[in-house]
Amino acid sequence: MRSIFIFLLITISCSEDDNKNIKVQVPIPTSINSLFNEKPEIIKLDLTSSSQIESWVQMISFTEKFSDLFEKEINHKSKIKLLSTDLDKIKKETIPGKYKTSPIIGRIRVVNTYLQKIDSYLLNQDNLEAYKIDLENLVESYNGLLFQINLITKQLDN
């Protein structure tokens, strides 16, 4: 009787270990908003006042496409690749004079770094959490960029 009890105890403990190693497969989302607990707040480009910002066509186009990433249900992986390509087109020489500052140039580089990093992911269950963190960092760096651009726009208006 004692040997049966020990056998059952060993069997139960081994089967519990097997269950702990089973990973629950969660489908990888195609919508970027489903990767966030709540929809992230995206700062908008202030186009209401300064005519200098209106001449920065590449940035206006980039910000519209970035907003679409969160506003529309689209395949975010392909859209991120396009955003990275668009941001590569913004060179120091194409930035309007008053916006050609170190904070803006630096933030453009940071946003581009996150876009390229996110684009390089071969998205799967193992890296889904790291992917989400990088997406949050992308949104944060994008908002920092737009904050700086809008700040200079306000200074130009005063």
Tab-separated table of C-alpha atoms in Angstrom:
chain	number	residue	atom	x	y	z
A	1	MET	CA	0.000	0.000	0.000
A	2	ARG	CA	2.806	2.323	0.856
A	3	SER	CA	4.529	1.715	-2.489
A	4	ILE	CA	1.289	2.490	-4.377
A	5	PHE	CA	0.982	5.796	-2.493
A	6	ILE	CA	4.601	6.737	-3.359
A	7	PHE	CA	4.026	5.757	-6.985
A	8	LEU	CA	0.909	7.950	-7.180
A	9	LEU	CA	2.718	10.846	-5.530
A	10	ILE	CA	5.572	10.634	-8.035
A	11	THR	CA	3.172	10.340	-10.969
A	12	ILE	CA	1.182	13.401	-9.865
A	13	SER	CA	4.271	15.515	-9.288
A	14	CYS	CA	5.679	14.602	-12.709
A	15	SER	CA	2.433	15.387	-14.474
A	16	GLU	CA	2.269	18.809	-12.783
A	17	ASP	CA	5.732	19.650	-14.126
A	18	ASP	CA	4.600	18.748	-17.637
A	19	ASN	CA	1.636	21.107	-17.364
A	20	LYS	CA	3.838	23.983	-16.232
A	21	ASN	CA	5.958	23.755	-19.373
A	22	ILE	CA	3.014	24.028	-21.746
A	23	LYS	CA	2.793	27.520	-23.212
A	24	VAL	CA	-0.556	28.978	-24.054
A	25	GLN	CA	-0.466	30.110	-27.655
A	26	VAL	CA	-1.971	33.562	-27.945
A	27	PRO	CA	-2.597	34.685	-31.510
A	28	ILE	CA	-0.302	37.496	-32.602
A	29	PRO	CA	-2.448	40.576	-33.227
A	30	THR	CA	-2.444	42.347	-36.556
A	31	SER	CA	-3.950	45.549	-35.156
A	32	ILE	CA	-1.415	47.707	-33.367
A	33	ASN	CA	-4.011	48.970	-30.881
A	34	SER	CA	-4.619	45.441	-29.613
A	35	LEU	CA	-0.989	45.370	-28.446
A	36	PHE	CA	-1.717	48.136	-25.941
A	37	ASN	CA	-3.866	47.916	-22.811
A	38	GLU	CA	-5.532	51.132	-23.908
A	39	LYS	CA	-5.174	53.115	-27.095
A	40	PRO	CA	-2.071	55.313	-26.809
A	41	GLU	CA	-2.380	59.078	-26.951
A	42	ILE	CA	-0.657	60.431	-30.045
A	43	ILE	CA	0.273	64.118	-30.192
A	44	LYS	CA	-0.890	65.869	-33.358
A	45	LEU	CA	1.183	68.297	-35.389
A	46	ASP	CA	0.000	71.883	-34.864
A	47	LEU	CA	-0.696	73.159	-38.368
A	48	THR	CA	-2.993	75.993	-37.343
A	49	SER	CA	-0.596	78.864	-36.988
A	50	SER	CA	2.888	78.833	-38.510
A	51	SER	CA	3.424	78.906	-42.229
A	52	GLN	CA	6.950	77.527	-41.733
A	53	ILE	CA	5.637	74.140	-40.654
A	54	GLU	CA	3.463	73.987	-43.772
A	55	SER	CA	6.620	74.020	-45.907
A	56	TRP	CA	7.882	70.872	-44.155
A	57	VAL	CA	5.929	68.521	-46.396
A	58	GLN	CA	7.864	65.366	-45.440
A	59	MET	CA	7.072	65.794	-41.730
A	60	ILE	CA	3.412	66.543	-42.371
A	61	SER	CA	3.149	63.396	-44.500
A	62	PHE	CA	4.994	61.333	-41.892
A	63	THR	CA	2.761	62.488	-39.024
A	64	GLU	CA	-0.401	61.742	-41.004
A	65	LYS	CA	0.812	58.216	-41.769
A	66	PHE	CA	1.889	57.688	-38.155
A	67	SER	CA	-1.584	58.709	-36.945
A	68	ASP	CA	-3.156	56.296	-39.443
A	69	LEU	CA	-1.173	53.526	-37.796
A	70	PHE	CA	-3.343	53.937	-34.683
A	71	GLU	CA	-6.548	55.245	-36.252
A	72	LYS	CA	-7.115	52.563	-38.878
A	73	GLU	CA	-7.192	48.774	-38.658
A	74	ILE	CA	-4.243	48.007	-40.889
A	75	ASN	CA	-1.324	45.610	-41.001
A	76	HIS	CA	1.027	47.539	-38.756
A	77	LYS	CA	4.183	45.640	-39.733
A	78	SER	CA	4.077	46.787	-43.369
A	79	LYS	CA	3.055	50.313	-42.342
A	80	ILE	CA	6.030	50.583	-39.964
A	81	LYS	CA	8.380	49.706	-42.821
A	82	LEU	CA	6.886	52.537	-44.887
A	83	LEU	CA	7.165	54.962	-41.969
A	84	SER	CA	10.836	54.116	-41.563
A	85	THR	CA	11.404	54.750	-45.274
A	86	ASP	CA	9.546	58.089	-45.081
A	87	LEU	CA	11.522	59.213	-42.044
A	88	ASP	CA	14.781	58.319	-43.820
A	89	LYS	CA	13.849	60.947	-46.429
A	90	ILE	CA	13.918	63.693	-43.785
A	91	LYS	CA	17.494	64.867	-43.885
A	92	LYS	CA	19.075	67.751	-42.002
A	93	GLU	CA	19.100	69.713	-45.257
A	94	THR	CA	15.337	69.323	-45.803
A	95	ILE	CA	14.337	70.578	-42.348
A	96	PRO	CA	13.069	74.187	-42.400
A	97	GLY	CA	15.498	76.635	-40.749
A	98	LYS	CA	13.861	77.259	-37.370
A	99	TYR	CA	13.137	73.542	-36.895
A	100	LYS	CA	16.741	72.542	-37.578
A	101	THR	CA	17.614	72.190	-33.875
A	102	SER	CA	19.480	69.510	-31.973
A	103	PRO	CA	16.379	68.391	-29.996
A	104	ILE	CA	14.382	67.842	-33.184
A	105	ILE	CA	17.191	66.195	-35.160
A	106	GLY	CA	17.988	63.921	-32.210
A	107	ARG	CA	14.361	62.927	-31.726
A	108	ILE	CA	13.966	62.163	-35.433
A	109	ARG	CA	16.893	59.763	-35.109
A	110	VAL	CA	15.406	58.117	-32.012
A	111	VAL	CA	12.020	57.637	-33.700
A	112	ASN	CA	13.756	56.209	-36.755
A	113	THR	CA	15.799	53.836	-34.582
A	114	TYR	CA	12.635	52.437	-32.981
A	115	LEU	CA	10.909	52.142	-36.358
A	116	GLN	CA	13.835	50.171	-37.753
A	117	LYS	CA	14.072	48.002	-34.643
A	118	ILE	CA	10.349	47.206	-34.736
A	119	ASP	CA	10.547	46.532	-38.469
A	120	SER	CA	13.362	44.024	-37.902
A	121	TYR	CA	11.287	41.803	-35.596
A	122	LEU	CA	10.241	38.419	-36.837
A	123	LEU	CA	7.183	38.615	-34.626
A	124	ASN	CA	6.402	35.484	-32.625
A	125	GLN	CA	5.321	34.396	-29.141
A	126	ASP	CA	8.849	34.577	-27.741
A	127	ASN	CA	9.431	38.241	-28.565
A	128	LEU	CA	5.890	39.611	-28.298
A	129	GLU	CA	6.520	41.314	-24.931
A	130	ALA	CA	9.738	42.974	-26.140
A	131	TYR	CA	7.854	44.075	-29.271
A	132	LYS	CA	5.153	45.703	-27.145
A	133	ILE	CA	7.776	47.541	-25.080
A	134	ASP	CA	9.452	48.844	-28.233
A	135	LEU	CA	6.080	50.010	-29.575
A	136	GLU	CA	5.475	51.926	-26.344
A	137	ASN	CA	8.946	53.473	-26.652
A	138	LEU	CA	8.188	54.392	-30.267
A	139	VAL	CA	5.016	56.220	-29.252
A	140	GLU	CA	6.844	57.992	-26.440
A	141	SER	CA	9.703	59.112	-28.703
A	142	TYR	CA	7.259	60.188	-31.442
A	143	ASN	CA	5.312	62.275	-28.931
A	144	GLY	CA	8.588	63.832	-27.769
A	145	LEU	CA	9.422	64.769	-31.356
A	146	LEU	CA	6.001	66.308	-31.978
A	147	PHE	CA	6.144	68.162	-28.670
A	148	GLN	CA	9.430	69.808	-29.726
A	149	ILE	CA	8.098	70.684	-33.192
A	150	ASN	CA	4.900	72.174	-31.735
A	151	LEU	CA	6.938	74.105	-29.152
A	152	ILE	CA	9.013	75.780	-31.866
A	153	THR	CA	5.861	76.455	-33.891
A	154	LYS	CA	4.365	78.319	-30.908
A	155	GLN	CA	7.585	80.302	-30.431
A	156	LEU	CA	7.529	81.339	-34.090
A	157	ASP	CA	3.975	82.621	-33.711
A	158	ASN	CA	4.801	84.853	-30.746
